[in-house]
PDB file of C-alpha atoms in Angstrom:
ATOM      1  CA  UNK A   1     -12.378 -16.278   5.157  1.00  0.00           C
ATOM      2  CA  UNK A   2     -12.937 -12.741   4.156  1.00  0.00           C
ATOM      3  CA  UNK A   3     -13.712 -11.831   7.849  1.00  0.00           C
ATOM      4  CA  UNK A   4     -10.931 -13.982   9.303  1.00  0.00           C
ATOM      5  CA  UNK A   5      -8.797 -11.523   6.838  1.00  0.00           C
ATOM      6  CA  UNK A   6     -10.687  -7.905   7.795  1.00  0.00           C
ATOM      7  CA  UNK A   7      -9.696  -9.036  11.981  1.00  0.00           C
ATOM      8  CA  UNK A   8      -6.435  -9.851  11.144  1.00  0.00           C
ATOM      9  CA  UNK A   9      -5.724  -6.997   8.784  1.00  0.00           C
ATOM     10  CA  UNK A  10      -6.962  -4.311  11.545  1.00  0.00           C
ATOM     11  CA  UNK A  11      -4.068  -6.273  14.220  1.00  0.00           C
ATOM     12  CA  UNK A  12      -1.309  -3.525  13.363  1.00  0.00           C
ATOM     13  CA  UNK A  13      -3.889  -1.271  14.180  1.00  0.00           C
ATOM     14  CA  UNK A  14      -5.132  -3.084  17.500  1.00  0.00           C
ATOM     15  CA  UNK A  15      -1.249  -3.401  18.121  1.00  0.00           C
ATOM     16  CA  UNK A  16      -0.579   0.138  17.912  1.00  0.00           C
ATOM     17  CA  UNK A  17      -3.551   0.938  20.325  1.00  0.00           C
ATOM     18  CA  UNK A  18      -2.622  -1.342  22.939  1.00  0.00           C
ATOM     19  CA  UNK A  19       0.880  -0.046  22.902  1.00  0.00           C
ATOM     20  CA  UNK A  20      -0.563   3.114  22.932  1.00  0.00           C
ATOM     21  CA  UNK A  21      -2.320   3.108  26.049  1.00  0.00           C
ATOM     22  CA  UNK A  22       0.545   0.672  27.934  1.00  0.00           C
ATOM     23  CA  UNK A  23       2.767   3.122  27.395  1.00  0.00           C
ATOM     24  CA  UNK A  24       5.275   1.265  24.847  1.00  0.00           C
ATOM     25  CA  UNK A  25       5.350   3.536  21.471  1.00  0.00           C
ATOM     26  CA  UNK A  26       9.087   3.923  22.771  1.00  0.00           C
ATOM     27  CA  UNK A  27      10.761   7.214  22.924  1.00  0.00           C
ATOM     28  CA  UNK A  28       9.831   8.752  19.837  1.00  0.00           C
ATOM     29  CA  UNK A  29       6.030   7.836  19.657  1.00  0.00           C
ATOM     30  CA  UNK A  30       5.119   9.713  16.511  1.00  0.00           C
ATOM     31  CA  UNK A  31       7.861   7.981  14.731  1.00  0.00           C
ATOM     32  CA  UNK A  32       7.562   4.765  15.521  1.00  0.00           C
ATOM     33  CA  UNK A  33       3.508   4.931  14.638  1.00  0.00           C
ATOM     34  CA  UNK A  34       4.444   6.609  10.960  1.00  0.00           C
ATOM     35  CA  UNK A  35       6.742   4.287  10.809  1.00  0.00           C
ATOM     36  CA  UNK A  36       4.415   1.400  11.741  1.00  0.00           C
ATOM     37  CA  UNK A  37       1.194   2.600   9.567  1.00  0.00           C
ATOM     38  CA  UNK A  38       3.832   2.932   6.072  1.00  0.00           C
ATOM     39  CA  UNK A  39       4.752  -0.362   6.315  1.00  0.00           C
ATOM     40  CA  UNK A  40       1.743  -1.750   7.474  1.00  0.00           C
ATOM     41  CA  UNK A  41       0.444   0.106   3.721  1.00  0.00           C
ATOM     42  CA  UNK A  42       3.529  -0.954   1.611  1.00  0.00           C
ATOM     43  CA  UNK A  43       2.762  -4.834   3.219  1.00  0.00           C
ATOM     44  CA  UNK A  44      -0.897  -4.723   2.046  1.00  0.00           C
ATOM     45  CA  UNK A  45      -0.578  -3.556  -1.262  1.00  0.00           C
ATOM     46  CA  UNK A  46       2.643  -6.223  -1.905  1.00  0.00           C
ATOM     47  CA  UNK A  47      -0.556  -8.656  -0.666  1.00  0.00           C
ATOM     48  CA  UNK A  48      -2.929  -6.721  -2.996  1.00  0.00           C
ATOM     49  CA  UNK A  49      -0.151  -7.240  -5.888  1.00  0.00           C
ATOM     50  CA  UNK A  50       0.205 -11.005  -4.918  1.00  0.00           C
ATOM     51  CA  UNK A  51      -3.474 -12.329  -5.451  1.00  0.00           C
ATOM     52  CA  UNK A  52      -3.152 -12.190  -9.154  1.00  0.00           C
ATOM     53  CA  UNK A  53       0.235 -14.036  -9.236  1.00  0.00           C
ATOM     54  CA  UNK A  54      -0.982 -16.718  -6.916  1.00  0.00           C
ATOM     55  CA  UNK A  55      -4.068 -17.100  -8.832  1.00  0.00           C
ATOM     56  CA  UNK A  56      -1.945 -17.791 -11.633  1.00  0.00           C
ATOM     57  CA  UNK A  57       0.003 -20.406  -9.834  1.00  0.00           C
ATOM     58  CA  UNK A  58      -2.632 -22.130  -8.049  1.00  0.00           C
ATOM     59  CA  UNK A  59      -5.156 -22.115 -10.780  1.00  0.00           C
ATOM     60  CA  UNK A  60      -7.539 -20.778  -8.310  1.00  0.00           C
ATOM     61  CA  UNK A  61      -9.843 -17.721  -8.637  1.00  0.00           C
ATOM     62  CA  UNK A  62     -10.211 -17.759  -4.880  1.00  0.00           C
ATOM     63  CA  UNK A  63      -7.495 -15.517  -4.516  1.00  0.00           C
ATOM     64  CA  UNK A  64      -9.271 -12.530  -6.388  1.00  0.00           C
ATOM     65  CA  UNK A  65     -12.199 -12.183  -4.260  1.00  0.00           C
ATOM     66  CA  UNK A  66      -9.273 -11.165  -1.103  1.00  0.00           C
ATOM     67  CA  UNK A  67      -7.607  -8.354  -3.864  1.00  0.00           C
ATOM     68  CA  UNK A  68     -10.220  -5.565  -2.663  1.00  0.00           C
ATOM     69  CA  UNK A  69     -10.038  -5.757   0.304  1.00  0.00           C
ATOM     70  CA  UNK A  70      -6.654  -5.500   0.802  1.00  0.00           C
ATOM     71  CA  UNK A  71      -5.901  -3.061  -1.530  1.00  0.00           C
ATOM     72  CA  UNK A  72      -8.559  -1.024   0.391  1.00  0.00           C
ATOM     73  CA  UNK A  73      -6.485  -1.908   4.061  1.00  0.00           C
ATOM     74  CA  UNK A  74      -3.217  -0.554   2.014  1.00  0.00           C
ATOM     75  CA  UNK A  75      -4.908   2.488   1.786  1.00  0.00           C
ATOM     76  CA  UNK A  76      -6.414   2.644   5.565  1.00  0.00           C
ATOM     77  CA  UNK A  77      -2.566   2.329   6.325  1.00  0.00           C
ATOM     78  CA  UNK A  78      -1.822   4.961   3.926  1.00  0.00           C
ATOM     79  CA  UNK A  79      -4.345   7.661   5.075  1.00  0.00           C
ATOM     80  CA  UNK A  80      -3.576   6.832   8.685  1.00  0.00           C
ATOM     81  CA  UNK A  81       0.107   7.606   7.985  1.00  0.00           C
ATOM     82  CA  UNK A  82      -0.470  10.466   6.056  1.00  0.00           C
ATOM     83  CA  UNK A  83      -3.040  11.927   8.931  1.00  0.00           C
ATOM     84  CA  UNK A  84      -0.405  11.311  11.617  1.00  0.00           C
ATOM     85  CA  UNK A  85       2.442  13.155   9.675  1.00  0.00           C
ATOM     86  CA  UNK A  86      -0.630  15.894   8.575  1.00  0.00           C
ATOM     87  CA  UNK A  87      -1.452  15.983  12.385  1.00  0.00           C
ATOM     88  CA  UNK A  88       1.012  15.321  14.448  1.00  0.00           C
ATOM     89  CA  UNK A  89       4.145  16.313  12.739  1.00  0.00           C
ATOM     90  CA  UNK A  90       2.620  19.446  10.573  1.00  0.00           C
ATOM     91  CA  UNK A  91       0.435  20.193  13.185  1.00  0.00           C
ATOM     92  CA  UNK A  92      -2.045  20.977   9.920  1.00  0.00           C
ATOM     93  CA  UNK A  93       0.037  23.501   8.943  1.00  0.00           C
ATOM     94  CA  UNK A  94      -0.848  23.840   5.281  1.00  0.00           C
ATOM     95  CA  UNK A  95       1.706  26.405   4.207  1.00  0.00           C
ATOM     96  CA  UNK A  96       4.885  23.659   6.128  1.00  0.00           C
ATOM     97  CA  UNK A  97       2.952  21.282   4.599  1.00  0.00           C
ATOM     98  CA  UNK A  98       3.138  22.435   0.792  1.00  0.00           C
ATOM     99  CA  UNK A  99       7.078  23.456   1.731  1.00  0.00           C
ATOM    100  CA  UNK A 100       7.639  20.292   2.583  1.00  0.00           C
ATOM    101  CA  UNK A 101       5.906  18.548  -0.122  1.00  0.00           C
ATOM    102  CA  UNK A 102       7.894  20.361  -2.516  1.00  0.00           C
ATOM    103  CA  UNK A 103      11.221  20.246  -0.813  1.00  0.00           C
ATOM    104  CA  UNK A 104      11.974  16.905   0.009  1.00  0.00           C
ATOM    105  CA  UNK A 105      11.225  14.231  -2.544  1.00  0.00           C
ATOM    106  CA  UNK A 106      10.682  11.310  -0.409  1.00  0.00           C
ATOM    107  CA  UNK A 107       7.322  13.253   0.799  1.00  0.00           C
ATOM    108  CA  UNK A 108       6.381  14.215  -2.525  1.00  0.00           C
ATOM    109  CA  UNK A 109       6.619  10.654  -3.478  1.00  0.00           C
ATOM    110  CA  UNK A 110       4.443   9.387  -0.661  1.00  0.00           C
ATOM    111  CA  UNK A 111       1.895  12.551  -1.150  1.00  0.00           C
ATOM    112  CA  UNK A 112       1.859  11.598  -5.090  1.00  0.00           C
ATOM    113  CA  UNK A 113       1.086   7.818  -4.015  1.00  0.00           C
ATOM    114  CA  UNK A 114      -1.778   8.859  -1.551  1.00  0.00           C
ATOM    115  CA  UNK A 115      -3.795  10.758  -4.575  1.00  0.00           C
ATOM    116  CA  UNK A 116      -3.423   7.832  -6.895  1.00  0.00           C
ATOM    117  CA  UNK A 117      -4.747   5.476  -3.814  1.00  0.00           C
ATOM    118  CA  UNK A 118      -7.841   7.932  -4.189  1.00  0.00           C
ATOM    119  CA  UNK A 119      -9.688   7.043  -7.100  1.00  0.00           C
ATOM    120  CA  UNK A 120      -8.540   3.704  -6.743  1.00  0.00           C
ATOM    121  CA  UNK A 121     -10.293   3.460  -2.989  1.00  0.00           C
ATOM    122  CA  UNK A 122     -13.607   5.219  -4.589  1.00  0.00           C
ATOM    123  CA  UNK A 123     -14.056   2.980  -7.248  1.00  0.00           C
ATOM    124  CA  UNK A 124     -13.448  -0.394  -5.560  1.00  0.00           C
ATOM    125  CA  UNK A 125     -16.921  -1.125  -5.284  1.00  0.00           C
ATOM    126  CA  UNK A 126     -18.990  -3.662  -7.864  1.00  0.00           C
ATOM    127  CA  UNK A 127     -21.276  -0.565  -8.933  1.00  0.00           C
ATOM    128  CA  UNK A 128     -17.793   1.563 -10.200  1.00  0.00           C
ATOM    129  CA  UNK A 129     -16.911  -1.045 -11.880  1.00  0.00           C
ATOM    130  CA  UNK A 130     -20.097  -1.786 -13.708  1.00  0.00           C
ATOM    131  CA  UNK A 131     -20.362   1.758 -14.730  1.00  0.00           C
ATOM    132  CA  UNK A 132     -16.826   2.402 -15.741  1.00  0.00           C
ATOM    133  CA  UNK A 133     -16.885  -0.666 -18.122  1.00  0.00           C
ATOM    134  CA  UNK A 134     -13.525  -0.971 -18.865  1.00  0.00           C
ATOM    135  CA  UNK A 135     -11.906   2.297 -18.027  1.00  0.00           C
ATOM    136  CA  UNK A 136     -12.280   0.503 -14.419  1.00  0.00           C
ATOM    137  CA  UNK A 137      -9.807  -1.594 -15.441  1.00  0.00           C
ATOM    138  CA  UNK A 138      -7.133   1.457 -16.861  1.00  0.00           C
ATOM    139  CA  UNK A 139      -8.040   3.068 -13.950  1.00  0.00           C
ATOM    140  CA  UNK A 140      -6.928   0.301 -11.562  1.00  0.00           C
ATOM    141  CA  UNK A 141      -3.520  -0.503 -13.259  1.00  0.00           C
ATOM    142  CA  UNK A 142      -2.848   2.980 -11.637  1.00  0.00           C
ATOM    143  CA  UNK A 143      -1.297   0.491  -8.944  1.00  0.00           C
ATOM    144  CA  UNK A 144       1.758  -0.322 -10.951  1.00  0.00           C
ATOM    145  CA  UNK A 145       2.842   2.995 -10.801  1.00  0.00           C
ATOM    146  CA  UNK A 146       1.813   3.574  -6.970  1.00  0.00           C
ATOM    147  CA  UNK A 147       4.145   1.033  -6.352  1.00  0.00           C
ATOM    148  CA  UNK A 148       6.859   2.215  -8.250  1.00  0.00           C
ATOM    149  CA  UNK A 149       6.371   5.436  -5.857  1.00  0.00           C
ATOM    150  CA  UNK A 150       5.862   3.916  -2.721  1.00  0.00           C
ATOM    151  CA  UNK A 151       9.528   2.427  -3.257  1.00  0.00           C
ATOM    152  CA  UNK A 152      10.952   6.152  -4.174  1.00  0.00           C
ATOM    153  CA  UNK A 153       9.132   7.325  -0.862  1.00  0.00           C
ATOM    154  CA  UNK A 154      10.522   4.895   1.422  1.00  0.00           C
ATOM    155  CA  UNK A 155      14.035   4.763  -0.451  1.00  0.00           C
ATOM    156  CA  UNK A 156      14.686   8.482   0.041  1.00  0.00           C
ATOM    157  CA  UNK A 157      13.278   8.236   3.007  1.00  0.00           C
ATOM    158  CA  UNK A 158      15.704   5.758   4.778  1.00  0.00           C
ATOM    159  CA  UNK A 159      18.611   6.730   1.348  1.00  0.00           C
ATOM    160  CA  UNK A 160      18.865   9.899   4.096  1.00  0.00           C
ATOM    161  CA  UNK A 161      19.763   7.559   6.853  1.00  0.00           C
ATOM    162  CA  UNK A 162      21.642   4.947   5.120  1.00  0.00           C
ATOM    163  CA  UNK A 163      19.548   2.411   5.982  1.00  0.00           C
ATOM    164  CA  UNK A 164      18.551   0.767   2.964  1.00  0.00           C
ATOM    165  CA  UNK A 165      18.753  -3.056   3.553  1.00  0.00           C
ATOM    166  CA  UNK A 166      14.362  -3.316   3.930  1.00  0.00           C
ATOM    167  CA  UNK A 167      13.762  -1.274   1.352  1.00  0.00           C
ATOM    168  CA  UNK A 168      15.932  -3.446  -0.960  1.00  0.00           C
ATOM    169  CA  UNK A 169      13.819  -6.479   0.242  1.00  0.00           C
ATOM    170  CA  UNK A 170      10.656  -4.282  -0.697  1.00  0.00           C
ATOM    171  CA  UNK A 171      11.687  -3.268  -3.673  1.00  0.00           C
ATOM    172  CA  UNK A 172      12.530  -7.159  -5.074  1.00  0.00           C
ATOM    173  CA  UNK A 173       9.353  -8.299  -3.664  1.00  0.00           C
ATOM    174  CA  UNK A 174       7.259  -5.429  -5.567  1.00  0.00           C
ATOM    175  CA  UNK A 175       9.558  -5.925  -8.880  1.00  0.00           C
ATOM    176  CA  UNK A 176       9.196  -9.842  -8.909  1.00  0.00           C
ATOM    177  CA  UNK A 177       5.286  -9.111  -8.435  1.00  0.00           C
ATOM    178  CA  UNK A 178       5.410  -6.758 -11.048  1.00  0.00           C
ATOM    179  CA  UNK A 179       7.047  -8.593 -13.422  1.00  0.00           C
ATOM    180  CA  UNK A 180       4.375 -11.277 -13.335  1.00  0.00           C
ATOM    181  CA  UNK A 181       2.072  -9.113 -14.980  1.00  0.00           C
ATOM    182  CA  UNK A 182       4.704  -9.543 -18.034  1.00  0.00           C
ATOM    183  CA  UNK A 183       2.626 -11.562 -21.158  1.00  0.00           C
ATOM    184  CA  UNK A 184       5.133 -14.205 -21.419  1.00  0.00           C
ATOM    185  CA  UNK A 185       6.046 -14.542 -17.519  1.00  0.00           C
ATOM    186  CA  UNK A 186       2.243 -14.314 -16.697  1.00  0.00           C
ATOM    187  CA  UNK A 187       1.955 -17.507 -19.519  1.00  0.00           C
ATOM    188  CA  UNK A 188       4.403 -19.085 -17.876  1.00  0.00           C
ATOM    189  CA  UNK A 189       2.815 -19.181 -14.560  1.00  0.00           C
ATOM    190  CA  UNK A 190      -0.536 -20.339 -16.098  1.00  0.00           C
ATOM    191  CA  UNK A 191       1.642 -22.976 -17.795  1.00  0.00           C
ATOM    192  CA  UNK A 192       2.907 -24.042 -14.158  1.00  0.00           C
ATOM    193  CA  UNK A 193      -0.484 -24.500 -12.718  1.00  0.00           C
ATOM    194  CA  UNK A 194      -1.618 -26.866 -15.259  1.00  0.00           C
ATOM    195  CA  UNK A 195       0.984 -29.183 -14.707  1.00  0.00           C
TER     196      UNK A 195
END
């Protein structure tokens, strides 16, 4: 299962390769593969968020073992976006790169979410967690908040264009996952898988 997972999870990637080299990344290339890569991340970590939930539901600790890895392919997605903005839009420019991190809030948001991926990426492994005890654990719920600014990154992002009918969906989706992390509601949902 976990490999059936890994090949599907690199098919955005595959996708975006093939299009690549057929010649069908449409007329603004470096858009569309930014735009491709961010919400290829923003659909993994919703994933990543999930497993707990529908462990909860299903009464089935199965769901757990898939949370790494797809909280690691959220941040694949992530670092690919960021390199292709860092790359091909910035052109590595580090002095455009710092003005625009600190002039336009939806890329401070999405810069701010790529350094909390980091530690969180590092210490996915068994041996971090076995030696961080249970600051692994504080460490990790670092994710709450990533998705809190993953949501200001893409909402001032498309706010700018007036497009904000997806993000709305995203937004729901990462505030009804969220919200099953809530004592009572997570109860509840053990509660439901019981009867």
């Amino acid at each position: 299962m976990k490999l059936l997972i890994f090949l599907l999870a690199l098919l955005p990637l595959d996708r975006l390769i093939w299009l690549g080299f057929t010649d069908g990344l449409g007329a603004n290339p470096i858009e569309f593969i930014t735009r491709s890569t961010g919400t290829w991340a923003l659909i993994f970590l919703c994933l990543t968020l999930a497993m707990t939930p529908l462990r909860l539901l299903t009464n089935a600790s199965s769901w757990i073992r898939y949370r790494r890895m797809l909280g690691l392919f959220s941040f694949f997605y992530a670092s690919l976006h960021f390199m292709i903005w860092l790359w091909l839009d910035q052109d590595f420019d580090l002095a455009e790169i710092l003005r625009d991190v600190l002039k336009r809030p939806f890329i401070t948001m999405g810069f701010i979410s790529l350094v909390l991926l980091i530690p969180l990426a590092l210490t996915s492994t068994h041996w971090a967690q076995r030696k961080l005890g249970r600051r692994w654990s504080q460490l990790h719920r670092l994710i709450y908040l990533i998705a809190c600014t993953v949501i200001l990154h893409y909402w001032w992002h498309k706010a700018g264009k007036n497009d904000l009918d997806t993000v709305i969906i995203y937004a729901i989706v990462l505030l009804l996952l969220l919200c099953c992390r809530i004592p009572y509601i997570r109860k509840l949902l053990g509660k439901r898988s019981t009867i």
